[in-house]
Amino acid sequence: MDNVGSLEVRVRPFEVDFRGKLTFPLLMNQFLNAAGIHASARGFGITQLNENDKTWVLSRAAIELNSFPKSGEFFEIQTWIEGVMRTFTLRNFAVLDASGTVVGYARTIWAMIDVNTRKPVNLEGLGIEKYKENIECPIERSGKIPMLENYVESKFTVKYSDVDINQHLNSAKYVEHIVDVFSLQQFSGRDIVRFEIEYIEECHYGEEITVKKMEVSENEYVVVLQNEKEEIVCKSHVYFSEESKE
Amino acid sequence: MDNVGSLEVRVRPFEVDFRGKLTFPLLMNQFLNAAGIHASARGFGITQLNENDKTWVLSRAAIELNSFPKSGEFFEIQTWIEGVMRTFTLRNFAVLDASGTVVGYARTIWAMIDVNTRKPVNLEGLGIEKYKENIECPIERSGKIPMLENYVESKFTVKYSDVDINQHLNSAKYVEHIVDVFSLQQFSGRDIVRFEIEYIEECHYGEEITVKKMEVSENEYVVVLQNEKEEIVCKSHVYFSEESKE
């Protein structure tokens, strides 16, 4: 089997925002979808891991896109494993538009955990490394996300439509709550050109989460999610394009 | 062209809830998607109407389903026009599972409005009635939704990922905010077997909406949305199955 997975996706009309462009959380969902299909076809998908009480946990992602697909348009996500370490695996992605032009990349870092102990599993010798592929992924790795003193605060409670099959806030819903701190004006004529996220703690159904939006500059923000114990559950670094893209 | 439209859909892994079943708001999205594809193919889709400054507005829906598709499963939505009146058109739907068995129906009522005056347009003589189809849709029409004195209140603000291309709360997001008033326990072993919704006013970006949940009985609720002027913007009537379906 080829080391690179490919998923072709058509943007449904209800998956776009007020600008008619695919929303960032739904792009994230498609990365997760492509990863799942790629892993399952090679014997290390979540369903297969679950049989041995293991699961994948997304730890970090860095995503860059210079063009977002619009309603009705097709795009392709390619994904491959860059490397396997003791406790982390590196999975990269490329996004291609309908003409086959690369419009973006993503780098993600995953841990495998035991579902009972929630502790990381040693990834070496599980046979994942034989699918390793050396393809260029010309975007920077996730960096350390800075914390700023000043912030604007909002809150949300984790609800029915936020949670996955484990009753935790699902990975793309973190992203939805993060992009929802930005106004329509912020998105007018600007795209998110780089997005970094660090998942730190699980959020459970019913928890009240505080979202702190910190402005680095007009087009660069840090968004931090905290739970009721004031633990940081997620950090993200959001870069908008500087000039009008319309 | 056949009077009945058909849309085959595969449930994506991120479109299911904690029980692994397609969520109600995403089912609603697929009804809207099927309606849009059916109308466009016959010359009266939103894009075509927009050329003459007209658009479709969903006014009411009644949906009954006795089985929800799960992650990875295919289902089919069939849709047709039952009738065209002066200011409303009646559009019905059937939902079929992968084996072709009908698992549900929906009845919807639509108005066409002028986008500038926001006033209804006379639907007679526009050529829509020639696609009328007389197929059985054995569920009750929407009834009058009762108002109860006692309620539990919650609030949400209309955000970036809530709005459609007109910067209004999109029709399926009303449904998401409605189902989000129910606990995971309410959904455990129970399905929504009938759902009625009446759209009354548009909700705009930035508005704070109050959600009032009224309990008719253990498995029957009325959920009402109000805007900051205390105008009712939406009413819904939600019926859960009485017994465990697991």
mmCIF file of N, CA, C and O in Angstrom, chain A residues 13-14, chain B residues 5-9 27-42 76-80 91-94 110:
data_model
loop_
_atom_site.group_PDB
_atom_site.id
_atom_site.type_symbol
_atom_site.label_atom_id
_atom_site.label_comp_id
_atom_site.label_asym_id
_atom_site.label_seq_id
_atom_site.Cartn_x
_atom_site.Cartn_y
_atom_site.Cartn_z
ATOM 1 N N PRO A 13 -22.766 23.080 0.938
ATOM 2 C CA PRO A 13 -23.161 24.493 1.060
ATOM 3 C C PRO A 13 -23.222 24.989 2.507
ATOM 4 O O PRO A 13 -22.998 26.171 2.765
ATOM 5 N N PHE A 14 -23.511 24.093 3.454
ATOM 6 C CA PHE A 14 -23.648 24.535 4.845
ATOM 7 C C PHE A 14 -22.322 24.459 5.597
ATOM 8 O O PHE A 14 -22.296 24.627 6.813
ATOM 9 N N GLY B 5 -36.350 14.613 -6.308
ATOM 10 C CA GLY B 5 -34.894 14.699 -6.223
ATOM 11 C C GLY B 5 -34.374 13.657 -5.251
ATOM 12 O O GLY B 5 -35.073 13.260 -4.322
ATOM 13 N N SER B 6 -33.146 13.229 -5.468
ATOM 14 C CA SER B 6 -32.552 12.244 -4.571
ATOM 15 C C SER B 6 -31.114 12.658 -4.259
ATOM 16 O O SER B 6 -30.367 13.046 -5.144
ATOM 17 N N LEU B 7 -30.767 12.592 -2.983
ATOM 18 C CA LEU B 7 -29.401 12.911 -2.559
ATOM 19 C C LEU B 7 -28.904 11.767 -1.697
ATOM 20 O O LEU B 7 -29.545 11.409 -0.703
ATOM 21 N N GLU B 8 -27.777 11.172 -2.101
ATOM 22 C CA GLU B 8 -27.197 10.123 -1.278
ATOM 23 C C GLU B 8 -26.104 10.754 -0.425
ATOM 24 O O GLU B 8 -25.302 11.555 -0.916
ATOM 25 N N VAL B 9 -26.090 10.443 0.846
ATOM 26 C CA VAL B 9 -25.171 11.070 1.788
ATOM 27 C C VAL B 9 -24.462 9.983 2.585
ATOM 28 O O VAL B 9 -25.080 8.996 2.976
ATOM 29 N N LEU B 27 -28.619 16.551 10.228
ATOM 30 C CA LEU B 27 -29.710 15.995 9.411
ATOM 31 C C LEU B 27 -30.476 17.138 8.751
ATOM 32 O O LEU B 27 -30.786 17.108 7.554
ATOM 33 N N MET B 28 -30.754 18.177 9.535
ATOM 34 C CA MET B 28 -31.449 19.362 9.015
ATOM 35 C C MET B 28 -30.666 19.971 7.858
ATOM 36 O O MET B 28 -31.231 20.334 6.822
ATOM 37 N N ASN B 29 -29.342 20.082 8.028
ATOM 38 C CA ASN B 29 -28.502 20.603 6.955
ATOM 39 C C ASN B 29 -28.662 19.791 5.674
ATOM 40 O O ASN B 29 -28.673 20.343 4.573
ATOM 41 N N GLN B 30 -28.760 18.478 5.822
ATOM 42 C CA GLN B 30 -28.871 17.643 4.620
ATOM 43 C C GLN B 30 -30.244 17.788 3.957
ATOM 44 O O GLN B 30 -30.347 17.691 2.733
ATOM 45 N N PHE B 31 -31.293 18.032 4.753
ATOM 46 C CA PHE B 31 -32.598 18.346 4.147
ATOM 47 C C PHE B 31 -32.481 19.626 3.303
ATOM 48 O O PHE B 31 -32.948 19.691 2.177
ATOM 49 N N LEU B 32 -31.830 20.638 3.888
ATOM 50 C CA LEU B 32 -31.678 21.918 3.177
ATOM 51 C C LEU B 32 -30.827 21.747 1.923
ATOM 52 O O LEU B 32 -31.105 22.327 0.869
ATOM 53 N N ASN B 33 -29.789 20.922 2.058
ATOM 54 C CA ASN B 33 -28.911 20.628 0.931
ATOM 55 C C ASN B 33 -29.695 19.938 -0.192
ATOM 56 O O ASN B 33 -29.624 20.343 -1.359
ATOM 57 N N ALA B 34 -30.479 18.924 0.155
ATOM 58 C CA ALA B 34 -31.286 18.187 -0.834
ATOM 59 C C ALA B 34 -32.294 19.121 -1.499
ATOM 60 O O ALA B 34 -32.499 19.075 -2.720
ATOM 61 N N ALA B 35 -32.917 19.998 -0.698
ATOM 62 C CA ALA B 35 -33.885 20.961 -1.237
ATOM 63 C C ALA B 35 -33.204 21.894 -2.238
ATOM 64 O O ALA B 35 -33.720 22.152 -3.330
ATOM 65 N N GLY B 36 -32.016 22.367 -1.871
ATOM 66 C CA GLY B 36 -31.268 23.289 -2.735
ATOM 67 C C GLY B 36 -30.884 22.654 -4.061
ATOM 68 O O GLY B 36 -31.048 23.265 -5.128
ATOM 69 N N ILE B 37 -30.417 21.406 -3.998
ATOM 70 C CA ILE B 37 -30.006 20.711 -5.229
ATOM 71 C C ILE B 37 -31.228 20.457 -6.118
ATOM 72 O O ILE B 37 -31.199 20.671 -7.330
ATOM 73 N N HIS B 38 -32.344 20.038 -5.506
ATOM 74 C CA HIS B 38 -33.590 19.777 -6.237
ATOM 75 C C HIS B 38 -34.090 21.054 -6.926
ATOM 76 O O HIS B 38 -34.454 21.049 -8.104
ATOM 77 N N ALA B 39 -34.096 22.157 -6.178
ATOM 78 C CA ALA B 39 -34.623 23.414 -6.718
ATOM 79 C C ALA B 39 -33.718 23.962 -7.826
ATOM 80 O O ALA B 39 -34.189 24.398 -8.879
ATOM 81 N N SER B 40 -32.393 23.921 -7.599
ATOM 82 C CA SER B 40 -31.446 24.439 -8.596
ATOM 83 C C SER B 40 -31.580 23.709 -9.922
ATOM 84 O O SER B 40 -31.568 24.327 -10.987
ATOM 85 N N ALA B 41 -31.716 22.375 -9.841
ATOM 86 C CA ALA B 41 -31.796 21.574 -11.068
ATOM 87 C C ALA B 41 -33.054 21.887 -11.865
ATOM 88 O O ALA B 41 -33.140 21.576 -13.050
ATOM 89 N N ARG B 42 -34.043 22.493 -11.196
ATOM 90 C CA ARG B 42 -35.321 22.784 -11.858
ATOM 91 C C ARG B 42 -35.536 24.290 -12.062
ATOM 92 O O ARG B 42 -36.642 24.741 -12.345
ATOM 93 N N GLU B 76 -30.267 8.076 2.129
ATOM 94 C CA GLU B 76 -30.750 8.801 0.960
ATOM 95 C C GLU B 76 -31.871 9.736 1.385
ATOM 96 O O GLU B 76 -32.711 9.365 2.210
ATOM 97 N N ILE B 77 -31.851 10.943 0.855
ATOM 98 C CA ILE B 77 -32.961 11.873 1.074
ATOM 99 C C ILE B 77 -33.665 12.089 -0.257
ATOM 100 O O ILE B 77 -33.021 12.441 -1.246
ATOM 101 N N GLN B 78 -34.968 11.812 -0.284
ATOM 102 C CA GLN B 78 -35.768 12.129 -1.469
ATOM 103 C C GLN B 78 -36.599 13.364 -1.146
ATOM 104 O O GLN B 78 -37.044 13.537 -0.019
ATOM 105 N N THR B 79 -36.787 14.216 -2.122
ATOM 106 C CA THR B 79 -37.581 15.431 -1.869
ATOM 107 C C THR B 79 -38.416 15.800 -3.085
ATOM 108 O O THR B 79 -38.011 15.554 -4.227
ATOM 109 N N TRP B 80 -39.588 16.362 -2.812
ATOM 110 C CA TRP B 80 -40.509 16.749 -3.878
ATOM 111 C C TRP B 80 -41.412 17.875 -3.378
ATOM 112 O O TRP B 80 -41.512 18.113 -2.173
ATOM 113 N N ARG B 91 -42.844 21.540 0.675
ATOM 114 C CA ARG B 91 -41.833 20.601 0.185
ATOM 115 C C ARG B 91 -41.703 19.464 1.193
ATOM 116 O O ARG B 91 -41.501 19.718 2.381
ATOM 117 N N ASN B 92 -41.827 18.243 0.709
ATOM 118 C CA ASN B 92 -41.718 17.078 1.586
ATOM 119 C C ASN B 92 -40.444 16.280 1.300
ATOM 120 O O ASN B 92 -39.809 16.449 0.258
ATOM 121 N N PHE B 93 -40.114 15.430 2.267
ATOM 122 C CA PHE B 93 -38.891 14.614 2.182
ATOM 123 C C PHE B 93 -39.175 13.207 2.705
ATOM 124 O O PHE B 93 -39.999 13.027 3.606
ATOM 125 N N ALA B 94 -38.443 12.244 2.176
ATOM 126 C CA ALA B 94 -38.395 10.909 2.771
ATOM 127 C C ALA B 94 -36.927 10.591 3.030
ATOM 128 O O ALA B 94 -36.052 11.017 2.272
ATOM 129 N N TRP B 110 -42.091 26.779 2.828
ATOM 130 C CA TRP B 110 -41.151 27.813 2.409
ATOM 131 C C TRP B 110 -41.886 29.016 1.847
ATOM 132 O O TRP B 110 -42.908 28.871 1.176
#
